[in-house]
Short mmCIF file of N, CA and C in Angstrom, two decimals:
data_model
loop_
_atom_site.label_atom_id
_atom_site.label_comp_id
_atom_site.label_asym_id
_atom_site.label_seq_id
_atom_site.Cartn_x
_atom_site.Cartn_y
_atom_site.Cartn_z
N MET A 613 14.64 5.99 32.20
CA MET A 613 13.98 7.23 32.53
C MET A 613 12.47 7.05 32.34
N SER A 614 11.71 7.51 33.29
CA SER A 614 10.26 7.40 33.17
C SER A 614 9.68 8.75 32.76
N PHE A 615 8.55 8.67 32.09
CA PHE A 615 7.89 9.88 31.60
C PHE A 615 6.50 9.96 32.20
N ASP A 616 6.11 11.17 32.57
CA ASP A 616 4.74 11.43 33.00
C ASP A 616 4.01 11.97 31.77
N LEU A 617 3.30 11.09 31.09
CA LEU A 617 2.69 11.48 29.82
C LEU A 617 1.46 12.36 30.00
N LYS A 618 1.22 12.81 31.22
CA LYS A 618 0.18 13.82 31.46
C LYS A 618 0.80 15.21 31.44
N ASN A 619 2.12 15.25 31.50
CA ASN A 619 2.86 16.51 31.50
C ASN A 619 3.27 16.82 30.06
N GLU A 620 2.90 17.98 29.55
CA GLU A 620 3.13 18.32 28.15
C GLU A 620 4.62 18.31 27.77
N SER A 621 5.48 18.78 28.63
CA SER A 621 6.91 18.80 28.30
C SER A 621 7.48 17.38 28.26
N ASP A 622 6.96 16.49 29.11
CA ASP A 622 7.40 15.09 29.08
C ASP A 622 6.94 14.40 27.79
N VAL A 623 5.74 14.72 27.35
CA VAL A 623 5.23 14.14 26.10
C VAL A 623 6.11 14.59 24.94
N LYS A 624 6.43 15.89 24.90
CA LYS A 624 7.28 16.41 23.83
C LYS A 624 8.65 15.74 23.85
N GLU A 625 9.24 15.61 25.03
CA GLU A 625 10.55 14.97 25.16
C GLU A 625 10.47 13.50 24.72
N TYR A 626 9.41 12.81 25.13
CA TYR A 626 9.22 11.41 24.75
C TYR A 626 9.14 11.27 23.23
N LEU A 627 8.34 12.12 22.60
CA LEU A 627 8.17 12.04 21.14
C LEU A 627 9.46 12.39 20.41
N ASP A 628 10.21 13.36 20.93
CA ASP A 628 11.50 13.70 20.31
C ASP A 628 12.46 12.51 20.38
N LYS A 629 12.51 11.86 21.54
CA LYS A 629 13.39 10.70 21.70
C LYS A 629 12.94 9.53 20.82
N LEU A 630 11.63 9.39 20.68
CA LEU A 630 11.09 8.35 19.82
C LEU A 630 11.55 8.57 18.38
N GLY A 631 11.51 9.81 17.93
CA GLY A 631 11.98 10.15 16.58
C GLY A 631 13.45 9.83 16.41
N ILE A 632 14.24 10.12 17.43
CA ILE A 632 15.68 9.82 17.38
C ILE A 632 15.90 8.31 17.29
N GLU A 633 15.16 7.55 18.10
CA GLU A 633 15.27 6.08 18.07
C GLU A 633 14.93 5.53 16.69
N TYR A 634 13.83 6.03 16.11
CA TYR A 634 13.41 5.55 14.80
C TYR A 634 14.43 5.91 13.73
N ARG A 635 14.97 7.12 13.78
CA ARG A 635 15.98 7.52 12.79
C ARG A 635 17.22 6.63 12.91
N PHE A 636 17.66 6.38 14.13
CA PHE A 636 18.83 5.54 14.34
C PHE A 636 18.57 4.13 13.83
N GLY A 637 17.43 3.56 14.20
CA GLY A 637 17.09 2.20 13.77
C GLY A 637 16.97 2.07 12.27
N CYS A 638 16.50 3.13 11.64
CA CYS A 638 16.32 3.09 10.18
C CYS A 638 17.63 3.37 9.46
N TYR A 639 18.23 4.52 9.75
CA TYR A 639 19.39 4.97 8.96
C TYR A 639 20.70 4.31 9.36
N SER A 640 20.88 4.00 10.64
CA SER A 640 22.14 3.39 11.08
C SER A 640 22.07 1.86 11.10
N GLU A 641 20.99 1.34 11.66
CA GLU A 641 20.86 -0.12 11.77
C GLU A 641 20.18 -0.73 10.55
N LYS A 642 19.58 0.10 9.72
CA LYS A 642 18.94 -0.33 8.46
C LYS A 642 17.88 -1.42 8.68
N LYS A 643 17.05 -1.21 9.70
CA LYS A 643 15.97 -2.14 10.02
C LYS A 643 14.70 -1.68 9.31
N ALA A 644 14.19 -2.52 8.42
CA ALA A 644 13.03 -2.15 7.60
C ALA A 644 11.79 -1.85 8.45
N ASP A 645 11.55 -2.65 9.49
CA ASP A 645 10.37 -2.41 10.32
C ASP A 645 10.46 -1.07 11.04
N VAL A 646 11.67 -0.69 11.44
CA VAL A 646 11.86 0.59 12.12
C VAL A 646 11.74 1.74 11.11
N CYS A 647 12.20 1.53 9.89
CA CYS A 647 12.02 2.56 8.85
C CYS A 647 10.54 2.82 8.63
N HIS A 648 9.74 1.76 8.62
CA HIS A 648 8.30 1.95 8.45
C HIS A 648 7.73 2.74 9.63
N LEU A 649 8.19 2.42 10.83
CA LEU A 649 7.75 3.17 12.01
C LEU A 649 8.17 4.64 11.90
N LEU A 650 9.35 4.89 11.34
CA LEU A 650 9.79 6.27 11.14
C LEU A 650 8.83 6.99 10.19
N GLY A 651 8.44 6.31 9.12
CA GLY A 651 7.46 6.89 8.21
C GLY A 651 6.15 7.21 8.92
N ASP A 652 5.69 6.28 9.75
CA ASP A 652 4.46 6.50 10.52
C ASP A 652 4.62 7.68 11.48
N TYR A 653 5.80 7.78 12.09
CA TYR A 653 6.10 8.88 13.01
C TYR A 653 6.07 10.22 12.26
N LEU A 654 6.73 10.26 11.12
CA LEU A 654 6.76 11.51 10.34
C LEU A 654 5.36 11.89 9.87
N GLU A 655 4.57 10.89 9.52
CA GLU A 655 3.20 11.14 9.06
C GLU A 655 2.29 11.55 10.22
N GLY A 656 2.28 10.76 11.26
CA GLY A 656 1.30 10.94 12.34
C GLY A 656 1.66 11.98 13.37
N ILE A 657 2.93 12.07 13.72
CA ILE A 657 3.36 13.00 14.77
C ILE A 657 3.82 14.32 14.18
N LYS A 658 4.71 14.24 13.21
CA LYS A 658 5.30 15.46 12.63
C LYS A 658 4.45 16.06 11.51
N LYS A 659 3.52 15.29 10.96
CA LYS A 659 2.67 15.73 9.84
C LYS A 659 3.50 16.18 8.64
N ASP A 660 4.65 15.54 8.46
CA ASP A 660 5.54 15.84 7.34
C ASP A 660 5.36 14.75 6.29
N PHE A 661 4.37 14.94 5.44
CA PHE A 661 3.99 13.91 4.47
C PHE A 661 5.04 13.72 3.39
N ASP A 662 5.75 14.80 3.03
CA ASP A 662 6.82 14.66 2.03
C ASP A 662 7.90 13.70 2.52
N LYS A 663 8.38 13.93 3.73
CA LYS A 663 9.43 13.06 4.28
C LYS A 663 8.91 11.65 4.52
N ALA A 664 7.69 11.55 5.01
CA ALA A 664 7.10 10.23 5.26
C ALA A 664 7.02 9.45 3.95
N GLY A 665 6.56 10.10 2.90
CA GLY A 665 6.47 9.45 1.59
C GLY A 665 7.81 8.96 1.10
N LYS A 666 8.84 9.77 1.30
CA LYS A 666 10.20 9.37 0.88
C LYS A 666 10.68 8.16 1.67
N VAL A 667 10.38 8.15 2.96
CA VAL A 667 10.79 7.02 3.80
C VAL A 667 10.07 5.74 3.35
N TYR A 668 8.76 5.84 3.13
CA TYR A 668 8.00 4.66 2.69
C TYR A 668 8.52 4.15 1.34
N ARG A 669 8.73 5.08 0.40
CA ARG A 669 9.21 4.68 -0.93
C ARG A 669 10.57 4.00 -0.83
N SER A 670 11.48 4.62 -0.10
CA SER A 670 12.82 4.06 0.06
C SER A 670 12.78 2.70 0.76
N ASN A 671 11.95 2.59 1.77
CA ASN A 671 11.87 1.33 2.51
C ASN A 671 11.30 0.21 1.64
N CYS A 672 10.38 0.56 0.77
CA CYS A 672 9.85 -0.43 -0.17
C CYS A 672 10.91 -0.81 -1.19
N ASP A 673 11.51 0.20 -1.82
CA ASP A 673 12.48 -0.04 -2.89
C ASP A 673 13.77 -0.69 -2.39
N ASP A 674 14.30 -0.19 -1.28
CA ASP A 674 15.61 -0.64 -0.80
C ASP A 674 15.54 -1.92 0.03
N TYR A 675 14.49 -2.06 0.84
CA TYR A 675 14.43 -3.19 1.76
C TYR A 675 13.30 -4.17 1.47
N GLY A 676 12.45 -3.85 0.49
CA GLY A 676 11.35 -4.75 0.16
C GLY A 676 10.36 -4.94 1.29
N TYR A 677 10.06 -3.85 2.00
CA TYR A 677 9.12 -3.94 3.13
C TYR A 677 7.71 -3.71 2.61
N ALA A 678 6.91 -4.76 2.62
CA ALA A 678 5.60 -4.77 1.96
C ALA A 678 4.66 -3.67 2.45
N LYS A 679 4.61 -3.44 3.77
CA LYS A 679 3.70 -2.42 4.30
C LYS A 679 4.08 -1.03 3.80
N SER A 680 5.36 -0.80 3.60
CA SER A 680 5.80 0.49 3.07
C SER A 680 5.43 0.63 1.60
N CYS A 681 5.44 -0.48 0.86
CA CYS A 681 5.00 -0.45 -0.54
C CYS A 681 3.53 -0.06 -0.60
N LEU A 682 2.73 -0.66 0.26
CA LEU A 682 1.31 -0.32 0.33
C LEU A 682 1.13 1.15 0.69
N LYS A 683 1.85 1.60 1.69
CA LYS A 683 1.69 2.98 2.16
C LYS A 683 2.11 3.97 1.08
N TYR A 684 3.23 3.71 0.39
CA TYR A 684 3.64 4.61 -0.67
C TYR A 684 2.67 4.53 -1.85
N GLY A 685 2.11 3.37 -2.10
CA GLY A 685 1.07 3.24 -3.11
C GLY A 685 -0.13 4.13 -2.78
N ASN A 686 -0.53 4.13 -1.51
CA ASN A 686 -1.63 5.00 -1.08
C ASN A 686 -1.27 6.47 -1.27
N TYR A 687 -0.06 6.83 -0.89
CA TYR A 687 0.40 8.21 -1.07
C TYR A 687 0.35 8.58 -2.55
N SER A 688 0.82 7.71 -3.40
CA SER A 688 0.83 7.98 -4.85
C SER A 688 -0.60 8.11 -5.38
N PHE A 689 -1.46 7.23 -4.95
CA PHE A 689 -2.84 7.25 -5.44
C PHE A 689 -3.55 8.55 -5.05
N LEU A 690 -3.30 9.00 -3.82
CA LEU A 690 -3.98 10.19 -3.31
C LEU A 690 -3.26 11.49 -3.64
N GLY A 691 -2.01 11.40 -4.11
CA GLY A 691 -1.23 12.61 -4.36
C GLY A 691 -0.66 13.20 -3.08
N LYS A 692 -0.56 12.39 -2.06
CA LYS A 692 -0.07 12.84 -0.75
C LYS A 692 1.46 12.81 -0.73
N GLY A 693 2.07 13.83 -0.16
CA GLY A 693 3.52 13.86 -0.04
C GLY A 693 4.21 14.03 -1.37
N ARG A 694 3.55 14.69 -2.31
CA ARG A 694 4.10 14.90 -3.65
C ARG A 694 4.08 16.39 -3.96
N ALA A 695 4.85 16.79 -4.97
CA ALA A 695 4.88 18.19 -5.37
C ALA A 695 3.49 18.65 -5.83
N SER A 696 2.77 17.75 -6.46
CA SER A 696 1.41 18.08 -6.92
C SER A 696 0.43 17.26 -6.10
N ASP A 697 -0.74 17.80 -5.87
CA ASP A 697 -1.76 17.06 -5.11
C ASP A 697 -2.48 16.04 -5.98
N LYS A 698 -2.14 16.02 -7.26
CA LYS A 698 -2.79 15.09 -8.18
C LYS A 698 -2.25 13.68 -7.96
N GLY A 699 -3.14 12.73 -7.81
CA GLY A 699 -2.74 11.35 -7.62
C GLY A 699 -2.20 10.73 -8.89
N ASP A 700 -1.45 9.65 -8.72
CA ASP A 700 -0.86 8.93 -9.84
C ASP A 700 -1.22 7.45 -9.69
N PRO A 701 -2.38 7.04 -10.21
CA PRO A 701 -2.81 5.64 -10.06
C PRO A 701 -1.86 4.63 -10.67
N VAL A 702 -1.15 5.01 -11.73
CA VAL A 702 -0.21 4.08 -12.37
C VAL A 702 0.94 3.78 -11.41
N LYS A 703 1.51 4.82 -10.81
CA LYS A 703 2.59 4.61 -9.84
C LYS A 703 2.05 3.87 -8.62
N ALA A 704 0.85 4.23 -8.19
CA ALA A 704 0.23 3.54 -7.04
C ALA A 704 0.13 2.05 -7.33
N TYR A 705 -0.34 1.71 -8.52
CA TYR A 705 -0.49 0.30 -8.89
C TYR A 705 0.86 -0.41 -8.84
N GLN A 706 1.92 0.23 -9.31
CA GLN A 706 3.25 -0.40 -9.30
C GLN A 706 3.66 -0.75 -7.87
N TYR A 707 3.38 0.15 -6.93
CA TYR A 707 3.76 -0.11 -5.54
C TYR A 707 2.80 -1.10 -4.87
N TYR A 708 1.52 -1.04 -5.22
CA TYR A 708 0.58 -2.04 -4.70
C TYR A 708 0.99 -3.43 -5.18
N GLU A 709 1.33 -3.52 -6.46
CA GLU A 709 1.71 -4.81 -7.03
C GLU A 709 2.97 -5.36 -6.35
N LYS A 710 3.94 -4.47 -6.11
CA LYS A 710 5.16 -4.90 -5.43
C LYS A 710 4.83 -5.37 -4.00
N GLY A 711 3.98 -4.62 -3.31
CA GLY A 711 3.57 -5.01 -1.96
C GLY A 711 2.85 -6.35 -1.96
N CYS A 712 2.06 -6.59 -3.00
CA CYS A 712 1.35 -7.87 -3.11
C CYS A 712 2.34 -9.01 -3.34
N GLN A 713 3.32 -8.77 -4.20
CA GLN A 713 4.35 -9.80 -4.44
C GLN A 713 5.11 -10.12 -3.15
N LEU A 714 5.17 -9.13 -2.24
CA LEU A 714 5.82 -9.32 -0.95
C LEU A 714 4.83 -9.79 0.12
N ASN A 715 3.63 -10.20 -0.34
CA ASN A 715 2.61 -10.84 0.49
C ASN A 715 1.90 -9.93 1.50
N ASP A 716 1.64 -8.69 1.11
CA ASP A 716 0.80 -7.83 1.93
C ASP A 716 -0.64 -7.95 1.41
N PRO A 717 -1.57 -8.44 2.24
CA PRO A 717 -2.93 -8.66 1.76
C PRO A 717 -3.64 -7.39 1.30
N ASP A 718 -3.39 -6.26 1.97
CA ASP A 718 -4.03 -5.01 1.56
C ASP A 718 -3.48 -4.51 0.23
N ALA A 719 -2.20 -4.72 -0.02
CA ALA A 719 -1.62 -4.34 -1.31
C ALA A 719 -2.24 -5.18 -2.43
N CYS A 720 -2.47 -6.46 -2.16
CA CYS A 720 -3.13 -7.32 -3.15
C CYS A 720 -4.56 -6.84 -3.40
N LEU A 721 -5.25 -6.47 -2.33
CA LEU A 721 -6.61 -5.95 -2.47
C LEU A 721 -6.62 -4.72 -3.37
N HIS A 722 -5.75 -3.76 -3.08
CA HIS A 722 -5.72 -2.52 -3.86
C HIS A 722 -5.30 -2.77 -5.31
N SER A 723 -4.36 -3.69 -5.52
CA SER A 723 -3.97 -4.05 -6.89
C SER A 723 -5.18 -4.57 -7.66
N GLY A 724 -5.90 -5.48 -7.04
CA GLY A 724 -7.07 -6.07 -7.68
C GLY A 724 -8.16 -5.05 -7.95
N LEU A 725 -8.41 -4.19 -6.98
CA LEU A 725 -9.48 -3.20 -7.16
C LEU A 725 -9.15 -2.21 -8.27
N LEU A 726 -7.89 -1.81 -8.37
CA LEU A 726 -7.50 -0.89 -9.45
C LEU A 726 -7.71 -1.55 -10.81
N LEU A 727 -7.34 -2.81 -10.93
CA LEU A 727 -7.43 -3.50 -12.22
C LEU A 727 -8.87 -3.80 -12.65
N VAL A 728 -9.77 -3.91 -11.70
CA VAL A 728 -11.15 -4.25 -12.04
C VAL A 728 -12.02 -3.01 -12.16
N SER A 729 -11.50 -1.87 -11.76
CA SER A 729 -12.27 -0.63 -11.77
C SER A 729 -12.68 -0.23 -13.19
N LYS A 730 -13.90 0.23 -13.32
CA LYS A 730 -14.36 0.71 -14.62
C LYS A 730 -13.87 2.12 -14.88
N SER A 731 -13.40 2.80 -13.85
CA SER A 731 -12.87 4.15 -14.02
C SER A 731 -11.34 4.14 -13.97
N ILE A 732 -10.76 3.07 -14.47
CA ILE A 732 -9.31 2.92 -14.49
C ILE A 732 -8.70 3.99 -15.41
N PRO A 733 -7.55 4.55 -15.04
CA PRO A 733 -6.94 5.57 -15.90
C PRO A 733 -6.56 4.99 -17.27
N LYS A 734 -6.57 5.84 -18.27
CA LYS A 734 -6.31 5.37 -19.64
C LYS A 734 -4.90 4.79 -19.81
N GLU A 735 -3.97 5.14 -18.92
CA GLU A 735 -2.61 4.60 -19.00
C GLU A 735 -2.54 3.15 -18.54
N MET A 736 -3.61 2.68 -17.92
CA MET A 736 -3.64 1.30 -17.43
C MET A 736 -4.68 0.51 -18.21
N LYS A 737 -4.46 -0.78 -18.28
CA LYS A 737 -5.40 -1.65 -18.98
C LYS A 737 -6.21 -2.43 -17.94
N ARG A 738 -7.51 -2.39 -18.08
CA ARG A 738 -8.38 -3.16 -17.18
C ARG A 738 -8.11 -4.65 -17.42
N ASP A 739 -7.92 -5.38 -16.33
CA ASP A 739 -7.60 -6.80 -16.45
C ASP A 739 -8.31 -7.56 -15.33
N VAL A 740 -9.51 -7.99 -15.62
CA VAL A 740 -10.34 -8.66 -14.62
C VAL A 740 -9.72 -9.98 -14.17
N GLY A 741 -9.09 -10.70 -15.09
CA GLY A 741 -8.45 -11.97 -14.73
C GLY A 741 -7.33 -11.78 -13.72
N LYS A 742 -6.49 -10.79 -13.96
CA LYS A 742 -5.40 -10.50 -13.03
C LYS A 742 -5.95 -9.96 -11.71
N ALA A 743 -6.98 -9.12 -11.80
CA ALA A 743 -7.62 -8.60 -10.59
C ALA A 743 -8.15 -9.75 -9.74
N PHE A 744 -8.75 -10.72 -10.41
CA PHE A 744 -9.28 -11.90 -9.72
C PHE A 744 -8.15 -12.63 -8.97
N GLN A 745 -6.99 -12.75 -9.61
CA GLN A 745 -5.85 -13.42 -8.97
C GLN A 745 -5.39 -12.65 -7.73
N TYR A 746 -5.29 -11.32 -7.85
CA TYR A 746 -4.86 -10.51 -6.70
C TYR A 746 -5.88 -10.58 -5.56
N LEU A 747 -7.16 -10.49 -5.90
CA LEU A 747 -8.19 -10.54 -4.87
C LEU A 747 -8.23 -11.92 -4.22
N THR A 748 -8.02 -12.97 -5.01
CA THR A 748 -7.98 -14.33 -4.45
C THR A 748 -6.81 -14.46 -3.48
N LYS A 749 -5.65 -13.96 -3.87
CA LYS A 749 -4.47 -14.03 -2.99
C LYS A 749 -4.75 -13.29 -1.69
N SER A 750 -5.34 -12.11 -1.80
CA SER A 750 -5.66 -11.32 -0.62
C SER A 750 -6.67 -12.03 0.27
N CYS A 751 -7.69 -12.60 -0.34
CA CYS A 751 -8.71 -13.34 0.41
C CYS A 751 -8.09 -14.54 1.12
N GLU A 752 -7.18 -15.23 0.43
CA GLU A 752 -6.51 -16.38 1.04
C GLU A 752 -5.63 -15.98 2.22
N MET A 753 -5.26 -14.68 2.27
CA MET A 753 -4.50 -14.17 3.42
C MET A 753 -5.45 -13.53 4.44
N ASN A 754 -6.72 -13.93 4.37
CA ASN A 754 -7.75 -13.54 5.34
C ASN A 754 -8.16 -12.07 5.29
N ASN A 755 -8.08 -11.45 4.12
CA ASN A 755 -8.57 -10.09 3.98
C ASN A 755 -10.06 -10.16 3.64
N ALA A 756 -10.90 -9.80 4.60
CA ALA A 756 -12.35 -9.93 4.44
C ALA A 756 -12.87 -9.08 3.28
N ASN A 757 -12.30 -7.90 3.08
CA ASN A 757 -12.76 -7.05 1.97
C ASN A 757 -12.52 -7.71 0.63
N ALA A 758 -11.37 -8.34 0.47
CA ALA A 758 -11.07 -9.03 -0.78
C ALA A 758 -12.05 -10.17 -1.01
N CYS A 759 -12.35 -10.91 0.04
CA CYS A 759 -13.32 -12.01 -0.07
C CYS A 759 -14.69 -11.47 -0.47
N PHE A 760 -15.06 -10.33 0.09
CA PHE A 760 -16.33 -9.69 -0.25
C PHE A 760 -16.37 -9.34 -1.74
N TYR A 761 -15.32 -8.69 -2.24
CA TYR A 761 -15.30 -8.31 -3.66
C TYR A 761 -15.28 -9.55 -4.56
N LEU A 762 -14.55 -10.57 -4.15
CA LEU A 762 -14.53 -11.81 -4.93
C LEU A 762 -15.92 -12.43 -5.02
N SER A 763 -16.62 -12.45 -3.90
CA SER A 763 -17.97 -13.03 -3.92
C SER A 763 -18.86 -12.24 -4.87
N GLY A 764 -18.71 -10.92 -4.88
CA GLY A 764 -19.48 -10.09 -5.81
C GLY A 764 -19.15 -10.41 -7.26
N MET A 765 -17.88 -10.68 -7.53
CA MET A 765 -17.48 -11.04 -8.90
C MET A 765 -18.12 -12.36 -9.31
N HIS A 766 -18.18 -13.30 -8.37
CA HIS A 766 -18.80 -14.60 -8.66
C HIS A 766 -20.31 -14.46 -8.85
N ILE A 767 -20.94 -13.75 -7.94
CA ILE A 767 -22.41 -13.61 -7.97
C ILE A 767 -22.86 -12.90 -9.25
N SER A 768 -22.14 -11.85 -9.63
CA SER A 768 -22.55 -11.07 -10.80
C SER A 768 -22.15 -11.73 -12.12
N GLY A 769 -21.36 -12.78 -12.05
CA GLY A 769 -20.95 -13.48 -13.26
C GLY A 769 -19.76 -12.87 -13.97
N VAL A 770 -19.15 -11.85 -13.37
CA VAL A 770 -18.00 -11.19 -13.99
C VAL A 770 -16.90 -12.19 -14.27
N VAL A 771 -16.62 -13.04 -13.33
CA VAL A 771 -15.53 -14.01 -13.48
C VAL A 771 -15.84 -14.96 -14.63
N LYS A 772 -17.04 -15.50 -14.65
CA LYS A 772 -17.42 -16.45 -15.69
C LYS A 772 -17.34 -15.78 -17.07
N ASP A 773 -17.88 -14.57 -17.18
CA ASP A 773 -17.86 -13.84 -18.46
C ASP A 773 -16.43 -13.56 -18.92
N GLU A 774 -15.59 -13.17 -17.98
CA GLU A 774 -14.19 -12.86 -18.32
C GLU A 774 -13.47 -14.11 -18.82
N PHE A 775 -13.67 -15.23 -18.14
CA PHE A 775 -12.98 -16.45 -18.55
C PHE A 775 -13.53 -16.99 -19.87
N LYS A 776 -14.82 -16.80 -20.12
CA LYS A 776 -15.38 -17.19 -21.41
C LYS A 776 -14.74 -16.38 -22.53
N ALA A 777 -14.59 -15.08 -22.31
CA ALA A 777 -13.99 -14.20 -23.32
C ALA A 777 -12.54 -14.61 -23.59
N LYS A 778 -11.80 -14.92 -22.55
CA LYS A 778 -10.40 -15.34 -22.71
C LYS A 778 -10.32 -16.67 -23.46
N GLU A 779 -11.23 -17.57 -23.14
CA GLU A 779 -11.27 -18.88 -23.79
C GLU A 779 -11.55 -18.71 -25.29
N GLN A 780 -12.47 -17.83 -25.63
CA GLN A 780 -12.78 -17.57 -27.04
C GLN A 780 -11.58 -16.96 -27.75
N GLU A 781 -10.85 -16.07 -27.06
CA GLU A 781 -9.64 -15.47 -27.63
C GLU A 781 -8.61 -16.54 -27.98
N LEU A 782 -8.44 -17.50 -27.09
CA LEU A 782 -7.45 -18.55 -27.29
C LEU A 782 -7.79 -19.47 -28.45
N HIS A 783 -9.07 -19.67 -28.70
CA HIS A 783 -9.49 -20.58 -29.76
C HIS A 783 -9.59 -19.92 -31.13
N GLN A 784 -9.29 -18.65 -31.20
CA GLN A 784 -9.35 -17.96 -32.51
C GLN A 784 -8.01 -17.90 -33.17
#
């Protein structure tokens, strides 16, 4: 069937069928990439952030889909798709870290940035060494932003100072 996407009723029908396809691919065929597309559909087309967040979280937890881990981490950080609009950086970090372990360069970037931030929540411990590892991994996966932040860490001496402090800790 062809659609005339200049006709409003055809666009609506196309989008409805797209939603059906994504639901079938996700819930019946259990395809992680299609589940992520369903989350994007719920977010972008339906503007249903609660359902989109649940799909991203489930897709990360159940299928280990890295992009969904990143997306749910973003939702958690911003408080999007949650009962409260207040963000949860600790939960966000958990999902960023999982996404990074699954080799998503943006999840590694966000993990590193959270750990190196001076305004890190009190429930988290600032860890420049671990942040350096995450940013390095992200940079090695060609994430230009991670490479930029890494270069700043090198130029400002943060890396050298951090490793000197760790070395002194080990020798005491």
